[in-house]
Amino acid sequence: MSSGQFSFIEGQIILLLFLASLVGIAARRLRMPYTVGLVLVGLGLTMIGQIELEITSDLILGILIPPLVFEAAYHLNFDDLRRNLRPILILTIPGILITTFLVGGVISLGAGFSFQIALLFGALVAATDPDAVVALIRSLGVPKRLQVLLEGESLLNDGTVIVLYNIILGVILTGDFNL
């Protein structure tokens, strides 16, 4: 990726972050959920047109993932995370594996892709991002433990999926699996 193209992508991301900030201000003034405002603006943006962007793993891992992980880690009390680590891991690891294999199986059978490629896609979409749910439960005042479980699971989902995706990709590229 050339530096000019990278600068263009950075500019687009900054523009979208600015727009998200404006949506946050408007949503607060209109007393509507922030996530609803984001969806409405996102739908409006799809009507404007398309921009051709080359999304690379460097862009995702370097620019998009760190703010998500930071935000999740910033609001999570470490002692609460440590106390609830077992249920969080039970939700995260088997949940990601089950989702990956279910999605992979359905894609393989339904679309006719090889099982390995379907698993790779399954790993790609397995990380649910419950940020909207977390924001909603914060505003509703649900029990603290449920909030900690959701935030902890969100925090560990991304890392788990990145590892699983790279394992599956390595198996596809090398044709060998060695734990």
Short mmCIF file of C-alpha atoms in Angstrom, two decimals:
data_model
loop_
_atom_site.label_atom_id
_atom_site.label_comp_id
_atom_site.label_asym_id
_atom_site.label_seq_id
_atom_site.Cartn_x
_atom_site.Cartn_y
_atom_site.Cartn_z
CA MET A 1 0.00 0.00 0.00
CA SER A 2 1.47 3.35 -0.98
CA SER A 3 1.77 6.18 1.53
CA GLY A 4 -0.71 8.27 -0.47
CA GLN A 5 -3.31 5.55 -0.35
CA PHE A 6 -2.67 5.01 3.38
CA SER A 7 -3.12 8.76 3.98
CA PHE A 8 -6.41 8.66 2.07
CA ILE A 9 -7.65 5.79 4.23
CA GLU A 10 -6.53 7.57 7.41
CA GLY A 11 -8.41 10.67 6.25
CA GLN A 12 -11.55 8.64 5.65
CA ILE A 13 -11.28 7.04 9.10
CA ILE A 14 -10.81 10.44 10.76
CA LEU A 15 -13.83 11.76 8.86
CA LEU A 16 -15.93 8.81 10.02
CA LEU A 17 -14.78 9.25 13.63
CA PHE A 18 -15.71 12.94 13.44
CA LEU A 19 -19.10 11.98 12.04
CA ALA A 20 -19.56 9.43 14.85
CA SER A 21 -18.80 12.19 17.37
CA LEU A 22 -21.44 14.41 15.79
CA VAL A 23 -23.92 11.53 15.92
CA GLY A 24 -23.14 11.11 19.62
CA ILE A 25 -23.86 14.78 20.30
CA ALA A 26 -27.08 14.71 18.28
CA ALA A 27 -28.23 11.44 19.88
CA ARG A 28 -27.76 12.89 23.36
CA ARG A 29 -29.72 16.03 22.47
CA LEU A 30 -32.50 14.04 20.80
CA ARG A 31 -32.54 11.55 23.70
CA MET A 32 -32.16 8.52 21.47
CA PRO A 33 -29.66 5.64 21.77
CA TYR A 34 -26.29 6.39 20.21
CA THR A 35 -26.27 3.06 18.39
CA VAL A 36 -29.58 3.86 16.69
CA GLY A 37 -28.12 7.16 15.50
CA LEU A 38 -25.07 5.37 14.11
CA VAL A 39 -27.25 2.90 12.22
CA LEU A 40 -29.36 5.68 10.73
CA VAL A 41 -26.32 7.69 9.65
CA GLY A 42 -24.70 4.52 8.28
CA LEU A 43 -27.79 3.84 6.19
CA GLY A 44 -27.69 7.41 4.95
CA LEU A 45 -24.02 7.08 4.00
CA THR A 46 -24.77 4.00 1.91
CA MET A 47 -27.09 6.12 -0.22
CA ILE A 48 -24.32 8.62 -1.03
CA GLY A 49 -22.08 6.25 -2.91
CA GLN A 50 -19.17 3.91 -2.66
CA ILE A 51 -15.50 4.54 -2.01
CA GLU A 52 -12.93 2.01 -3.15
CA LEU A 53 -10.64 1.20 -0.20
CA GLU A 54 -8.04 -1.51 0.08
CA ILE A 55 -8.44 -2.85 3.60
CA THR A 56 -5.31 -4.67 4.72
CA SER A 57 -4.55 -6.62 7.87
CA ASP A 58 -2.10 -3.88 8.86
CA LEU A 59 -4.91 -1.33 8.71
CA ILE A 60 -7.26 -3.48 10.78
CA LEU A 61 -4.68 -4.52 13.37
CA GLY A 62 -2.97 -1.14 13.49
CA ILE A 63 -5.85 1.33 13.40
CA LEU A 64 -9.23 -0.32 13.97
CA ILE A 65 -8.62 -2.99 16.65
CA PRO A 66 -6.58 -0.97 19.20
CA PRO A 67 -9.33 1.59 19.97
CA LEU A 68 -11.87 -1.21 20.42
CA VAL A 69 -9.62 -3.14 22.78
CA PHE A 70 -8.57 0.01 24.63
CA GLU A 71 -12.16 1.13 25.16
CA ALA A 72 -13.15 -2.29 26.48
CA ALA A 73 -10.11 -2.49 28.76
CA TYR A 74 -10.47 1.10 29.98
CA HIS A 75 -13.96 0.59 31.38
CA LEU A 76 -13.27 -2.80 32.92
CA ASN A 77 -12.05 -3.09 36.50
CA PHE A 78 -9.09 -5.50 36.60
CA ASP A 79 -10.18 -7.05 39.92
CA ASP A 80 -13.65 -7.71 38.51
CA LEU A 81 -12.08 -9.25 35.41
CA ARG A 82 -9.82 -11.49 37.49
CA ARG A 83 -12.72 -12.64 39.72
CA ASN A 84 -14.85 -13.51 36.68
CA LEU A 85 -12.10 -14.81 34.39
CA ARG A 86 -13.32 -18.44 34.39
CA PRO A 87 -16.88 -17.70 33.15
CA ILE A 88 -15.51 -15.14 30.70
CA LEU A 89 -13.12 -17.71 29.23
CA ILE A 90 -15.91 -20.30 29.14
CA LEU A 91 -18.05 -17.84 27.16
CA THR A 92 -15.21 -16.73 24.88
CA ILE A 93 -13.20 -19.74 23.75
CA PRO A 94 -15.91 -22.37 23.27
CA GLY A 95 -18.25 -19.69 21.92
CA ILE A 96 -15.77 -18.66 19.25
CA LEU A 97 -14.97 -22.28 18.35
CA ILE A 98 -18.65 -23.30 18.16
CA THR A 99 -19.54 -20.24 16.08
CA THR A 100 -16.59 -20.79 13.74
CA PHE A 101 -17.51 -24.42 13.11
CA LEU A 102 -21.25 -23.75 12.80
CA VAL A 103 -20.75 -20.91 10.33
CA GLY A 104 -18.06 -22.90 8.51
CA GLY A 105 -20.33 -25.93 8.23
CA VAL A 106 -23.29 -23.94 6.97
CA ILE A 107 -21.15 -22.04 4.43
CA SER A 108 -19.45 -25.24 3.29
CA LEU A 109 -22.72 -27.11 2.82
CA GLY A 110 -24.82 -24.18 1.61
CA ALA A 111 -22.40 -22.35 -0.67
CA GLY A 112 -20.22 -25.25 -1.75
CA PHE A 113 -16.91 -23.83 -0.49
CA SER A 114 -14.24 -26.16 0.78
CA PHE A 115 -14.52 -26.78 4.51
CA GLN A 116 -11.17 -25.08 5.19
CA ILE A 117 -12.15 -21.87 3.39
CA ALA A 118 -15.57 -21.95 5.06
CA LEU A 119 -13.85 -22.31 8.46
CA LEU A 120 -11.66 -19.33 7.66
CA PHE A 121 -14.78 -17.29 6.93
CA GLY A 122 -16.38 -18.67 10.11
CA ALA A 123 -13.41 -17.45 12.15
CA LEU A 124 -13.60 -14.09 10.44
CA VAL A 125 -17.21 -13.48 11.48
CA ALA A 126 -17.16 -15.34 14.82
CA ALA A 127 -16.17 -12.36 16.94
CA THR A 128 -19.37 -10.77 18.03
CA ASP A 129 -18.82 -7.21 19.08
CA PRO A 130 -21.28 -6.50 21.89
CA ASP A 131 -20.35 -2.83 22.17
CA ALA A 132 -23.91 -1.75 21.42
CA VAL A 133 -25.24 -4.19 24.00
CA VAL A 134 -22.66 -3.05 26.59
CA ALA A 135 -23.58 0.60 25.99
CA LEU A 136 -27.26 -0.25 26.40
CA ILE A 137 -26.82 -2.27 29.59
CA ARG A 138 -24.71 0.51 31.11
CA SER A 139 -27.57 2.94 30.54
CA LEU A 140 -30.19 0.48 31.87
CA GLY A 141 -28.32 -0.26 35.08
CA VAL A 142 -28.16 -4.05 34.85
CA PRO A 143 -26.30 -6.05 37.51
CA LYS A 144 -22.57 -5.32 37.67
CA ARG A 145 -21.54 -8.96 37.16
CA LEU A 146 -23.45 -9.26 33.87
CA GLN A 147 -21.80 -6.06 32.70
CA VAL A 148 -18.35 -7.41 33.65
CA LEU A 149 -19.04 -10.73 31.87
CA LEU A 150 -20.09 -8.99 28.64
CA GLU A 151 -17.23 -6.49 28.70
CA GLY A 152 -14.65 -9.19 29.51
CA GLU A 153 -15.97 -11.46 26.79
CA SER A 154 -15.85 -8.57 24.33
CA LEU A 155 -12.27 -7.83 25.32
CA LEU A 156 -11.07 -11.42 24.84
CA ASN A 157 -13.14 -12.18 21.70
CA ASP A 158 -10.96 -10.16 19.34
CA GLY A 159 -7.71 -11.77 20.45
CA THR A 160 -9.20 -15.25 20.35
CA VAL A 161 -10.50 -14.75 16.83
CA ILE A 162 -7.20 -13.33 15.59
CA VAL A 163 -5.36 -16.40 16.89
CA LEU A 164 -7.93 -18.84 15.48
CA TYR A 165 -8.00 -17.07 12.11
CA ASN A 166 -4.20 -17.24 11.85
CA ILE A 167 -4.18 -20.94 12.81
CA ILE A 168 -6.76 -21.78 10.14
CA LEU A 169 -4.96 -19.62 7.57
CA GLY A 170 -1.68 -21.38 8.42
CA VAL A 171 -3.32 -24.79 7.94
CA ILE A 172 -4.72 -23.69 4.57
CA LEU A 173 -1.42 -22.27 3.34
CA THR A 174 0.84 -25.08 4.58
CA GLY A 175 -1.59 -27.98 4.43
CA ASP A 176 -0.35 -29.08 7.85
CA PHE A 177 -1.56 -28.60 11.41
CA ASN A 178 0.97 -28.84 14.22
CA LEU A 179 -0.18 -27.54 17.57
#
